[in-house]
């Protein structure tokens, strides 16, 4: 089954989650409702709700219970995006902070806080404290991941391990607990929940590595923004760190990154991109993503052969094949 | 007993809470730990932990349980202050956004997120979902309060009711649930928890009204910042709204506030302060605070006459008498 077919199969339940997402961020405060709803309308792949529902199939599948983890997980993801935007706004409009742009930042910050709060408030309707604990711990780890990303901007000395730890916190953890919480909410046993966690973690790692590759190799049309945005921002992704270790590219790439850093966001990334694209880093990163995908699929091996298992496997294959 | 004596009596337990506050925000990320610890060292009255402990005396007083609500409540208060600072930073440094100031804002935002997360993660160690629910709902209401404050900046048309609703969300609610959660964590019965909630709510309302009066009537030495900061920022507090309704002051005050608004923060507040200080608004606001204090003390009437009841009464009297 391809991805569209999986979405089609889950459509009525995903529609219910979409409605719950919308209603959950509606407050008696118009501005907060508008800002949150605006975000929701921007859509997204809703990958977290999808894996919650599929994980729920390994237990007692009840939509009214599963949506109380699926919606909070998507909200936490959204809140983290809103707070990323606060930072991005400050950058884009640097030097010309109008009253309007100031107000946007305030609104974005409090909208993020509000969505985080709503996410946790909705999850606490389920009487299982373990669920609340897993969610709040993930929120903490995600913040640490965001801070690490800031700390590591333009740090060309960091290890591959450092990168992997960072994307684990930033991306893989939330997908992992989406799978885990879907299983827990459906009352599946601990072993099943753990297998699904491992699936989600490995799939999430591959997902982020592929996303980072796409930023280096994709066209502006494919990725919706100019390629090289990460390197421009100072985000040293896996292929870059690998290329920096290659004797043939190291010095030249280091000099290019230094130029981009010193230009404060205005610099040209073309030359750096060319070096990276020629490097073995691309191929090695690609292989690492494939290894994570294989581990994700392997994590499912002991689970019963229900259709959801096939769907999760197909999703992993899709993530593994995102082309550029 | 005066306030210092009450603190002295609780000293060893408050010291334990202080230590737990410090350890709870220590992460493997140095920057986050530093920023959070910096905040902690700035101190504060720790009014929320104090009322948690006193409320806990109405049930089975166990410090190891009570600290799991006291610390999260103080952390939520701190996180909201950190996010207020993000906004303040943006204002103060307007027009000269250096890389350093940008980084500060990022760090402040993620530090706030991190502290919110840590607060909820610590509370989820208590296996009572009701506690998690009350905390996350309060977080949502506080965000709405902050947004309402932004929405209502320089709105001279707003009602007294609007002001009261806003400070309820912004301040009173967190103090109310501190009392309530202290009781619930100690296993006190529902009626006791409700009485303590009402005490905290009314005391918190009086606390904020007095704080707003202090900003109008205090000296720079007393309040640590120039008087009139609220009006400069556009925060229309109770005495201002009342003065705006007085035929003798209305027009003149409206013109002054308009000038302050148009000056974009650079304007002189002296004349506006003089008008407000002469108005009956001061006296009426003062009386309203006293009424809230009386209601707070009344809320305790049906509770057993243990020393903690006297302490809470004394705290209410202290809040009622904050002088200026």
Coordinates of C-alpha atoms in Angstrom, one line a residue:
Chain A
X1 CA 0.0 0.0 0.0
X2 CA 1.4 3.4 -0.8
X3 CA 1.1 6.3 1.6
X4 CA -2.1 7.8 0.1
X5 CA -3.8 4.4 0.4
X6 CA -2.9 4.2 4.1
X7 CA -4.3 7.7 4.7
X8 CA -7.4 6.8 2.7
X9 CA -7.9 3.7 4.9
X10 CA -7.7 5.8 8.1
X11 CA -9.6 8.8 6.6
X12 CA -12.7 8.8 8.8
X13 CA -10.6 8.5 12.0
X14 CA -8.1 11.1 10.8
X15 CA -11.0 13.4 10.0
X16 CA -12.3 13.0 13.5
X17 CA -8.8 13.9 14.8
X18 CA -8.7 16.9 12.6
X19 CA -12.0 18.1 14.0
X20 CA -10.7 17.5 17.5
X21 CA -7.5 19.4 16.8
X22 CA -9.6 22.4 15.6
X23 CA -11.9 22.3 18.6
X24 CA -9.2 21.8 21.1
X25 CA -7.4 25.1 20.3
X26 CA -10.6 27.2 20.2
X27 CA -10.6 29.4 23.3
X28 CA -12.7 32.4 24.4
X29 CA -9.8 34.5 23.3
X30 CA -10.2 35.3 19.6
X31 CA -6.6 36.0 18.8
X32 CA -5.3 32.7 20.3
X33 CA -8.0 30.8 18.4
X34 CA -7.2 32.6 15.2
X35 CA -3.4 32.1 15.5
X36 CA -3.8 28.4 16.4
X37 CA -6.4 27.7 13.7
X38 CA -4.3 29.4 11.1
X39 CA -1.5 27.0 12.0
X40 CA -3.9 24.0 11.7
X41 CA -5.1 25.1 8.3
X42 CA -1.5 25.0 7.1
X43 CA -1.9 21.3 7.3
X44 CA 1.0 18.8 7.5
X45 CA 1.4 15.1 7.1
X46 CA -0.1 14.4 10.5
X47 CA 2.5 11.6 10.8
X48 CA 2.2 11.5 14.6
X49 CA -1.6 10.9 14.6
X50 CA -1.2 8.3 11.8
X51 CA 1.2 6.2 13.8
X52 CA -0.8 6.6 17.0
X53 CA -3.8 5.1 15.2
X54 CA -1.8 2.3 13.6
X55 CA -0.1 1.5 17.0
X56 CA -3.6 1.5 18.6
X57 CA -4.5 -1.4 16.3
X58 CA -2.2 -3.6 18.4
X59 CA -4.5 -3.2 21.4
X60 CA -8.1 -2.3 22.0
X61 CA -8.7 0.3 19.3
X62 CA -11.0 3.0 20.6
X63 CA -10.9 6.3 18.7
X64 CA -12.3 8.3 21.6
X65 CA -9.3 7.2 23.7
X66 CA -6.6 7.3 21.0
X67 CA -7.5 10.8 19.9
X68 CA -6.6 12.0 23.5
X69 CA -3.0 11.1 22.7
X70 CA -3.0 11.7 19.0
X71 CA -4.3 15.3 19.3
X72 CA -1.9 16.2 22.1
X73 CA 1.1 14.8 20.2
X74 CA 0.3 16.8 17.1
X75 CA -0.3 19.9 19.2
X76 CA 3.1 19.5 20.9
X77 CA 4.6 19.2 17.5
X78 CA 2.7 22.4 16.4
X79 CA 3.7 24.3 19.5
X80 CA 7.4 23.6 18.9
X81 CA 7.0 24.9 15.3
X82 CA 5.3 28.1 16.5
X83 CA 8.2 28.7 18.9
X84 CA 10.7 28.1 16.1
X85 CA 8.8 30.7 14.1
X86 CA 9.3 33.3 16.9
X87 CA 13.0 32.8 16.4
X88 CA 12.7 32.9 12.6
X89 CA 10.6 36.1 12.7
X90 CA 13.3 37.8 14.7
X91 CA 15.8 36.9 12.1
X92 CA 13.9 37.7 9.0
X93 CA 12.9 41.1 10.2
X94 CA 16.1 42.0 11.9
X95 CA 16.8 45.7 12.1
X96 CA 13.2 46.6 11.2
X97 CA 11.2 45.6 14.2
X98 CA 7.9 47.3 13.6
X99 CA 5.2 47.3 16.3
X100 CA 3.4 44.8 14.2
X101 CA 6.3 42.4 14.1
X102 CA 6.7 42.8 17.8
X103 CA 3.1 41.9 18.3
X104 CA 3.5 38.9 16.1
X105 CA 6.3 37.6 18.2
X106 CA 4.3 38.0 21.4
X107 CA 1.4 36.3 19.9
X108 CA 3.5 33.5 18.5
X109 CA 5.2 32.9 21.9
X110 CA 1.9 32.8 23.9
X111 CA 0.2 30.8 21.2
X112 CA 2.9 28.2 21.5
X113 CA 2.6 28.2 25.3
X114 CA -1.1 27.9 25.0
X115 CA -1.0 25.0 22.6
X116 CA 1.5 23.2 24.9
X117 CA -0.9 23.7 27.8
X118 CA -3.9 22.6 25.8
X119 CA -2.0 19.5 24.6
X120 CA -1.3 18.4 28.2
X121 CA -4.7 19.4 29.4
X122 CA -6.3 17.2 26.8
X123 CA -4.1 14.2 27.6
X124 CA -4.9 14.5 31.3
X125 CA -8.4 13.6 30.5
X126 CA -7.1 10.0 30.2
X127 CA -6.7 8.7 33.8
X128 CA -3.3 7.1 33.2
X129 CA -0.5 9.1 34.8
X130 CA 2.1 7.2 32.8
X131 CA 0.8 8.9 29.6
X132 CA 1.1 12.4 31.2
X133 CA 4.6 11.5 32.4
X134 CA 5.8 10.4 29.0
X135 CA 4.4 13.5 27.3
X136 CA 5.9 16.0 29.7
X137 CA 9.3 14.3 29.7
X138 CA 9.3 14.4 25.9
X139 CA 8.5 18.1 26.0
X140 CA 11.6 18.6 28.2
X141 CA 13.8 16.6 25.9
X142 CA 12.5 18.5 22.8
X143 CA 13.4 21.8 24.5
X144 CA 16.9 20.5 25.2
X145 CA 17.2 19.4 21.6
X146 CA 16.2 22.9 20.4
X147 CA 18.8 24.5 22.7
X148 CA 21.4 22.1 21.5
X149 CA 20.7 23.1 18.0
X150 CA 21.3 26.7 18.9
X151 CA 24.4 25.9 20.8
X152 CA 25.8 23.9 17.9
X153 CA 25.1 26.4 15.2
X154 CA 28.2 26.8 13.0
X155 CA 30.1 24.4 15.2
X156 CA 32.1 22.5 12.6
X157 CA 33.9 20.5 15.3
X158 CA 31.0 18.5 16.6
X159 CA 30.9 14.8 16.3
X160 CA 28.4 12.7 14.3
X161 CA 27.3 11.3 17.7
X162 CA 26.4 14.9 18.7
X163 CA 24.2 15.3 15.6
X164 CA 22.5 12.0 16.3
X165 CA 21.7 12.9 19.9
X166 CA 20.3 16.2 18.8
X167 CA 17.9 14.8 16.1
X168 CA 16.9 12.1 18.6
X169 CA 15.6 14.8 20.9
X170 CA 14.4 17.1 18.2
X171 CA 12.5 14.7 16.0
X172 CA 12.8 11.0 16.7
X173 CA 11.6 11.0 20.4
X174 CA 8.2 12.5 19.6
X175 CA 7.5 10.0 16.8
X176 CA 8.7 7.2 19.1
X177 CA 6.4 8.1 21.9
X178 CA 3.5 8.6 19.4
X179 CA 3.9 4.8 18.6
X180 CA 4.4 4.0 22.3
X181 CA 1.4 6.0 23.5
X182 CA -0.9 4.7 20.8
X183 CA -0.1 1.2 22.1
X184 CA -0.4 2.2 25.8
X185 CA -3.7 4.1 25.3
X186 CA -5.1 1.0 23.6
X187 CA -4.0 -1.2 26.5
X188 CA -1.5 -3.2 24.6
X189 CA 1.1 -5.0 26.7
X190 CA 4.5 -3.4 27.6
X191 CA 6.5 -5.5 25.1
X192 CA 4.3 -4.4 22.2
X193 CA 4.5 -0.7 23.3
X194 CA 8.3 -1.0 23.5
X195 CA 8.6 -2.6 20.1
X196 CA 6.5 0.2 18.6
X197 CA 8.6 2.8 20.5
X198 CA 11.7 1.3 18.8
X199 CA 10.0 1.4 15.4
X200 CA 9.1 5.0 15.9
X201 CA 12.5 6.0 17.2
X202 CA 14.3 4.5 14.2
X203 CA 11.8 5.7 11.7
X204 CA 12.1 9.2 13.2
X205 CA 15.9 9.2 13.0
X206 CA 15.7 8.1 9.3
X207 CA 13.0 10.7 8.7
X208 CA 15.2 13.6 10.0
X209 CA 18.4 12.4 8.2
X210 CA 16.4 12.2 4.9
X211 CA 15.0 15.7 5.6
X212 CA 18.5 17.0 6.1
X213 CA 19.6 15.4 2.9
X214 CA 16.7 16.9 1.1
X215 CA 17.7 20.4 2.2
X216 CA 21.1 19.8 0.5
X217 CA 20.0 17.9 -2.6
X218 CA 16.5 19.0 -3.4
X219 CA 15.3 21.7 -5.7
X220 CA 13.5 24.8 -4.4
X221 CA 10.3 23.5 -6.0
X222 CA 10.6 20.1 -4.1
X223 CA 11.4 21.5 -0.7
X224 CA 9.5 24.8 -0.8
X225 CA 12.5 26.8 0.2
X226 CA 16.0 27.4 -1.3
X227 CA 18.3 24.4 -0.8
X228 CA 21.0 25.0 1.8
X229 CA 18.8 26.7 4.3
X230 CA 20.2 24.6 7.1
X231 CA 23.8 25.5 6.4
X232 CA 22.8 29.1 6.0
X233 CA 21.3 29.0 9.5
X234 CA 24.3 27.3 10.9
X235 CA 22.6 23.9 11.3
X236 CA 25.4 21.4 10.6
X237 CA 23.7 18.3 9.4
X238 CA 25.0 14.8 9.0
X239 CA 26.3 15.0 5.4
X240 CA 28.1 18.3 6.3
X241 CA 29.8 16.8 9.3
X242 CA 30.8 13.8 7.3
X243 CA 32.2 15.9 4.4
X244 CA 34.1 18.0 7.0
X245 CA 36.0 14.8 7.9
X246 CA 37.0 14.0 4.3
X247 CA 40.6 15.0 3.6
X248 CA 39.7 16.1 0.0
X249 CA 36.9 18.5 1.1
X250 CA 37.6 19.4 4.6
X251 CA 39.6 22.6 4.2
X252 CA 37.7 24.1 1.4
X253 CA 34.3 23.4 3.0
X254 CA 35.5 24.8 6.3
X255 CA 36.5 28.0 4.6
X256 CA 33.1 28.2 2.9
X257 CA 31.2 27.7 6.1
X258 CA 33.3 30.3 7.8
X259 CA 32.3 32.8 5.1
X260 CA 28.7 32.0 5.5
X261 CA 28.9 32.4 9.2
X262 CA 30.7 35.7 9.0
X263 CA 28.2 37.0 6.4
X264 CA 25.5 36.7 9.1
X265 CA 23.0 35.0 6.9
X266 CA 23.6 37.0 3.7
X267 CA 26.3 34.7 2.3
X268 CA 26.1 32.5 -0.8
X269 CA 25.8 28.8 -0.1
X270 CA 26.3 27.6 -3.6
X271 CA 29.9 26.7 -3.3
X272 CA 29.5 24.9 0.0
X273 CA 26.6 22.9 -1.5
X274 CA 28.7 21.9 -4.4
X275 CA 31.4 20.6 -2.2
X276 CA 29.0 18.6 0.0
X277 CA 27.1 17.2 -3.0
X278 CA 30.4 15.8 -4.4
X279 CA 31.5 14.4 -1.0
X280 CA 31.0 10.8 0.2
X281 CA 29.0 12.3 3.1
X282 CA 25.9 12.2 1.0
X283 CA 26.2 8.5 0.4
X284 CA 27.2 7.7 4.0
X285 CA 24.3 9.7 5.4
X286 CA 22.0 7.9 3.0
X287 CA 23.2 4.5 4.1
X288 CA 22.7 5.5 7.7
X289 CA 19.1 6.4 7.0
X290 CA 18.6 3.1 5.4
X291 CA 20.1 1.3 8.4
X292 CA 17.6 3.1 10.7
X293 CA 14.7 2.1 8.4
X294 CA 15.9 -1.5 8.5
X295 CA 16.0 -1.3 12.3
X296 CA 12.5 0.2 12.4
X297 CA 11.1 -2.6 10.4
X298 CA 13.0 -5.2 12.4
X299 CA 11.5 -3.7 15.6
X300 CA 8.1 -4.8 14.3
X301 CA 9.2 -8.4 13.7
X302 CA 7.8 -10.0 16.8
X303 CA 4.4 -8.2 16.5
X304 CA 1.4 -10.1 15.2
X305 CA 0.8 -9.9 11.4
X306 CA -2.2 -7.5 11.4
X307 CA -2.7 -5.1 8.6
X308 CA -1.4 -2.2 10.7
X309 CA 2.0 -3.9 10.8
X310 CA 2.1 -3.9 7.0
X311 CA 1.1 -0.2 7.0
X312 CA 3.9 0.7 9.4
X313 CA 6.3 -1.2 7.3
X314 CA 5.1 0.6 4.2
X315 CA 5.5 4.0 6.0
X316 CA 9.1 3.1 6.9
X317 CA 9.8 2.2 3.3
X318 CA 8.3 5.5 2.1
X319 CA 10.5 7.5 4.6
X320 CA 13.5 5.5 3.4
X321 CA 12.8 6.3 -0.2
X322 CA 12.0 10.1 0.0
X323 CA 13.6 11.1 -3.2
X324 CA 15.8 14.0 -4.2
Chain B
X1 CA 2.9 36.1 63.6
X2 CA 4.4 38.3 61.0
X3 CA 5.5 37.1 57.7
X4 CA 9.2 36.6 58.7
X5 CA 8.1 34.4 61.6
X6 CA 5.9 32.3 59.3
X7 CA 8.8 31.8 56.9
X8 CA 11.1 31.0 59.9
X9 CA 8.7 28.4 61.1
X10 CA 8.6 26.7 57.6
X11 CA 12.3 27.3 57.0
X12 CA 13.6 23.7 56.9
X13 CA 10.8 22.6 54.5
X14 CA 11.3 25.7 52.4
X15 CA 15.0 25.0 52.2
X16 CA 14.2 21.5 51.0
X17 CA 11.9 23.0 48.3
X18 CA 14.7 25.4 47.3
X19 CA 17.1 22.6 46.8
X20 CA 14.5 20.6 44.8
X21 CA 13.9 23.7 42.7
X22 CA 17.6 23.9 41.9
X23 CA 18.0 20.2 41.2
X24 CA 14.9 20.0 39.1
X25 CA 16.1 22.5 36.5
X26 CA 19.6 21.0 36.2
X27 CA 19.9 19.3 32.8
X28 CA 22.7 17.9 30.8
X29 CA 22.5 21.1 28.8
X30 CA 24.7 23.7 30.5
X31 CA 23.0 26.7 29.0
X32 CA 19.6 25.7 30.1
X33 CA 20.8 24.9 33.6
X34 CA 22.6 28.2 33.8
X35 CA 19.7 30.2 32.6
X36 CA 17.3 28.4 34.9
X37 CA 19.6 28.6 37.9
X38 CA 20.2 32.3 37.3
X39 CA 16.5 32.8 37.6
X40 CA 16.3 30.8 40.8
X41 CA 19.0 32.8 42.4
X42 CA 17.1 36.0 41.8
X43 CA 14.9 34.6 44.5
X44 CA 11.3 35.8 45.2
X45 CA 8.8 35.5 47.9
X46 CA 8.1 31.8 47.1
X47 CA 4.5 32.6 48.1
X48 CA 3.2 29.6 46.1
X49 CA 5.3 27.0 47.9
X50 CA 4.5 28.7 51.3
X51 CA 0.7 28.3 50.7
X52 CA 1.2 24.7 49.4
X53 CA 2.9 23.8 52.7
X54 CA 0.3 25.5 54.8
X55 CA -2.6 24.0 52.9
X56 CA -0.9 20.6 53.3
X57 CA -1.2 21.0 57.1
X58 CA -5.0 20.4 56.7
X59 CA -4.3 16.8 55.6
X60 CA -1.5 14.3 55.9
X61 CA 1.5 16.5 55.7
X62 CA 4.3 14.8 53.8
X63 CA 7.1 17.0 52.5
X64 CA 8.1 14.4 49.8
X65 CA 4.7 14.6 48.4
X66 CA 4.0 18.3 48.9
X67 CA 7.2 19.3 47.2
X68 CA 6.0 17.6 44.0
X69 CA 3.3 20.2 43.7
X70 CA 5.1 23.1 45.4
X71 CA 8.1 22.9 43.1
X72 CA 6.0 22.6 39.8
X73 CA 3.9 25.6 40.9
X74 CA 6.9 27.8 41.5
X75 CA 8.4 26.6 38.2
X76 CA 5.3 27.5 36.3
X77 CA 5.4 30.9 37.8
X78 CA 9.0 31.2 36.9
X79 CA 8.5 30.0 33.3
X80 CA 5.8 32.6 32.8
X81 CA 8.2 35.3 34.0
X82 CA 10.9 34.1 31.6
X83 CA 8.5 34.4 28.7
X84 CA 7.4 37.9 29.9
X85 CA 11.1 38.8 29.7
X86 CA 11.4 37.7 26.1
X87 CA 8.8 40.3 25.3
X88 CA 10.5 42.9 27.5
X89 CA 13.8 42.3 25.8
X90 CA 12.3 42.8 22.4
X91 CA 11.0 46.2 23.5
X92 CA 14.1 47.5 25.3
X93 CA 16.4 46.6 22.5
X94 CA 14.1 47.6 19.7
X95 CA 16.0 48.8 16.6
X96 CA 19.3 47.4 17.7
X97 CA 18.8 43.7 17.6
X98 CA 22.4 42.4 18.0
X99 CA 23.2 38.7 17.6
X100 CA 23.7 38.6 21.3
X101 CA 20.2 40.0 22.0
X102 CA 18.8 37.5 19.5
X103 CA 20.4 34.7 21.3
X104 CA 19.2 35.8 24.6
X105 CA 15.6 35.8 23.3
X106 CA 16.0 32.3 21.9
X107 CA 17.5 31.1 25.2
X108 CA 14.8 32.8 27.2
X109 CA 12.0 31.3 25.1
X110 CA 13.4 27.7 25.2
X111 CA 14.3 28.1 28.9
X112 CA 10.7 29.0 29.6
X113 CA 9.5 26.0 27.6
X114 CA 11.9 23.8 29.4
X115 CA 10.8 25.0 32.8
X116 CA 7.2 24.4 31.9
X117 CA 8.0 20.9 30.8
X118 CA 10.1 20.2 33.9
X119 CA 7.2 21.5 36.1
X120 CA 4.7 19.1 34.6
X121 CA 7.2 16.2 34.5
X122 CA 7.8 16.6 38.2
X123 CA 4.1 16.7 39.0
X124 CA 3.5 13.6 37.0
X125 CA 5.6 11.7 39.5
X126 CA 2.5 11.9 41.8
X127 CA 0.1 9.2 40.6
X128 CA -3.0 11.5 40.8
X129 CA -4.2 12.5 37.4
X130 CA -6.4 15.2 38.9
X131 CA -3.3 17.1 40.0
X132 CA -1.9 17.0 36.4
X133 CA -5.2 18.2 35.0
X134 CA -5.5 21.1 37.4
X135 CA -1.9 22.2 36.6
X136 CA -2.2 22.0 32.8
X137 CA -5.5 23.8 32.8
X138 CA -4.0 26.6 34.9
X139 CA -1.2 26.9 32.4
X140 CA -3.7 27.3 29.6
X141 CA -5.7 30.0 31.5
X142 CA -2.5 31.9 32.4
X143 CA -1.6 32.0 28.6
X144 CA -5.0 33.4 27.9
X145 CA -4.5 36.0 30.6
X146 CA -1.2 37.1 29.1
X147 CA -2.8 37.3 25.7
X148 CA -5.7 39.4 27.1
X149 CA -3.2 41.7 28.7
X150 CA -1.6 42.3 25.3
X151 CA -5.0 42.7 23.6
X152 CA -6.1 45.3 26.2
X153 CA -2.9 47.4 26.2
X154 CA -4.0 51.1 26.0
X155 CA -7.6 50.1 25.8
X156 CA -9.2 52.8 27.9
X157 CA -12.6 51.6 27.2
X158 CA -12.4 48.3 29.0
X159 CA -14.6 47.5 32.0
X160 CA -13.6 46.8 35.6
X161 CA -14.9 43.3 35.0
X162 CA -12.5 42.9 32.2
X163 CA -9.6 43.8 34.5
X164 CA -10.8 41.5 37.2
X165 CA -11.1 38.6 34.7
X166 CA -7.6 39.3 33.5
X167 CA -5.9 39.3 36.9
X168 CA -7.8 36.2 37.9
X169 CA -6.1 34.4 35.0
X170 CA -2.8 36.1 35.3
X171 CA -2.3 35.9 39.0
X172 CA -5.1 34.7 41.3
X173 CA -5.6 31.3 39.6
X174 CA -2.1 30.0 40.3
X175 CA -2.2 31.0 43.9
X176 CA -5.7 29.5 44.2
X177 CA -4.6 26.1 42.8
X178 CA -1.4 26.2 45.0
X179 CA -3.7 26.1 48.0
X180 CA -6.0 23.6 46.4
X181 CA -3.2 21.3 45.3
X182 CA -1.5 21.4 48.7
X183 CA -4.7 20.2 50.2
X184 CA -5.3 17.5 47.5
X185 CA -1.7 16.2 47.6
X186 CA -2.1 15.9 51.4
X187 CA -5.3 13.9 50.9
X188 CA -7.5 16.5 52.5
X189 CA -11.2 16.2 51.7
X190 CA -12.8 18.0 48.8
X191 CA -14.6 20.6 50.9
X192 CA -11.3 21.6 52.6
X193 CA -9.5 21.8 49.2
X194 CA -12.3 24.0 47.9
X195 CA -12.2 26.4 50.9
X196 CA -8.5 26.7 50.5
X197 CA -8.9 27.4 46.7
X198 CA -11.3 30.2 47.6
X199 CA -8.8 31.6 50.1
X200 CA -6.0 31.5 47.5
X201 CA -8.2 33.0 44.8
X202 CA -9.3 36.0 46.9
X203 CA -5.9 36.5 48.4
X204 CA -4.4 36.4 44.9
X205 CA -6.9 39.0 43.6
X206 CA -6.0 41.3 46.5
X207 CA -2.3 40.7 45.9
X208 CA -2.5 41.8 42.3
X209 CA -4.7 44.8 43.0
X210 CA -2.2 45.9 45.7
X211 CA 0.7 45.3 43.3
X212 CA -1.0 47.5 40.7
X213 CA -1.6 50.2 43.3
X214 CA 2.0 50.0 44.4
X215 CA 3.1 50.7 40.8
X216 CA 1.1 54.0 40.9
X217 CA 1.9 55.1 44.5
X218 CA 5.2 53.6 45.4
X219 CA 8.6 55.2 45.2
X220 CA 11.3 53.9 42.8
X221 CA 13.2 52.6 45.9
X222 CA 10.1 50.7 47.2
X223 CA 9.2 49.0 44.0
X224 CA 12.6 48.6 42.3
X225 CA 11.5 50.4 39.1
X226 CA 10.1 53.8 38.3
X227 CA 6.4 54.2 39.3
X228 CA 4.0 54.2 36.4
X229 CA 5.7 51.3 34.5
X230 CA 2.3 49.7 34.0
X231 CA 0.7 52.8 32.4
X232 CA 3.8 53.3 30.3
X233 CA 3.5 49.8 29.0
X234 CA -0.2 50.3 28.3
X235 CA -1.4 48.0 31.1
X236 CA -4.6 49.7 32.3
X237 CA -4.9 48.7 36.0
X238 CA -7.9 49.1 38.3
X239 CA -7.3 52.6 39.7
X240 CA -6.7 53.9 36.1
X241 CA -9.9 52.4 34.8
X242 CA -11.8 53.8 37.8
X243 CA -10.3 57.3 37.4
X244 CA -11.2 57.2 33.7
X245 CA -14.8 56.9 34.8
X246 CA -14.7 60.0 37.1
X247 CA -16.2 63.1 35.4
X248 CA -13.6 65.4 36.9
X249 CA -10.6 63.4 35.6
X250 CA -11.8 61.4 32.7
X251 CA -11.0 63.8 29.8
X252 CA -7.6 65.0 31.1
X253 CA -6.4 61.4 31.9
X254 CA -7.6 60.1 28.5
X255 CA -5.5 62.8 26.8
X256 CA -2.4 61.9 28.9
X257 CA -2.8 58.2 28.2
X258 CA -3.2 59.0 24.5
X259 CA 0.1 60.9 24.6
X260 CA 1.9 58.1 26.3
X261 CA 0.6 55.6 23.8
X262 CA 1.6 57.8 20.8
X263 CA 5.1 58.4 22.3
X264 CA 5.7 54.6 22.0
X265 CA 7.1 54.2 25.5
X266 CA 9.2 57.3 25.5
X267 CA 6.5 59.6 27.0
X268 CA 6.3 61.2 30.4
X269 CA 3.9 59.5 32.9
X270 CA 4.2 62.2 35.6
X271 CA 1.0 64.1 34.7
X272 CA -1.0 60.9 34.3
X273 CA 0.2 59.6 37.7
X274 CA -0.8 62.9 39.3
X275 CA -4.3 62.7 38.0
X276 CA -4.7 59.1 39.1
X277 CA -3.3 59.8 42.5
X278 CA -5.8 62.6 43.1
X279 CA -8.7 60.4 41.9
X280 CA -11.1 58.4 43.9
X281 CA -9.9 55.4 41.9
X282 CA -7.1 54.8 44.4
X283 CA -9.5 54.7 47.3
X284 CA -12.0 52.5 45.6
X285 CA -9.3 50.0 44.4
X286 CA -7.9 49.9 47.9
X287 CA -11.4 49.1 49.3
X288 CA -11.8 46.3 46.7
X289 CA -8.5 44.7 47.7
X290 CA -9.7 44.8 51.3
X291 CA -13.0 43.2 50.4
X292 CA -11.0 40.3 48.6
X293 CA -8.9 40.0 51.8
X294 CA -12.0 39.7 53.9
X295 CA -13.4 37.1 51.6
X296 CA -10.1 35.2 51.7
X297 CA -10.2 35.0 55.5
X298 CA -13.9 34.1 55.4
X299 CA -13.2 31.2 53.2
X300 CA -11.1 29.7 56.0
X301 CA -13.9 30.0 58.6
X302 CA -15.2 26.4 58.4
X303 CA -11.7 24.9 58.6
X304 CA -10.3 23.5 61.9
X305 CA -8.3 25.9 64.0
X306 CA -4.8 24.6 63.5
X307 CA -1.8 26.9 63.5
X308 CA -1.7 26.9 59.7
X309 CA -5.1 28.6 59.6
X310 CA -3.7 31.4 61.7
X311 CA -0.7 31.6 59.4
X312 CA -2.8 31.9 56.3
X313 CA -5.0 34.5 57.9
X314 CA -1.8 36.5 58.8
X315 CA -0.5 36.2 55.3
X316 CA -3.8 37.6 54.0
X317 CA -3.6 40.5 56.5
X318 CA -0.1 41.2 55.3
X319 CA -1.2 41.2 51.6
X320 CA -4.0 43.5 52.7
X321 CA -1.6 46.0 54.4
X322 CA 1.2 46.2 51.8
X323 CA 1.9 49.8 52.3
X324 CA 2.8 52.6 49.9

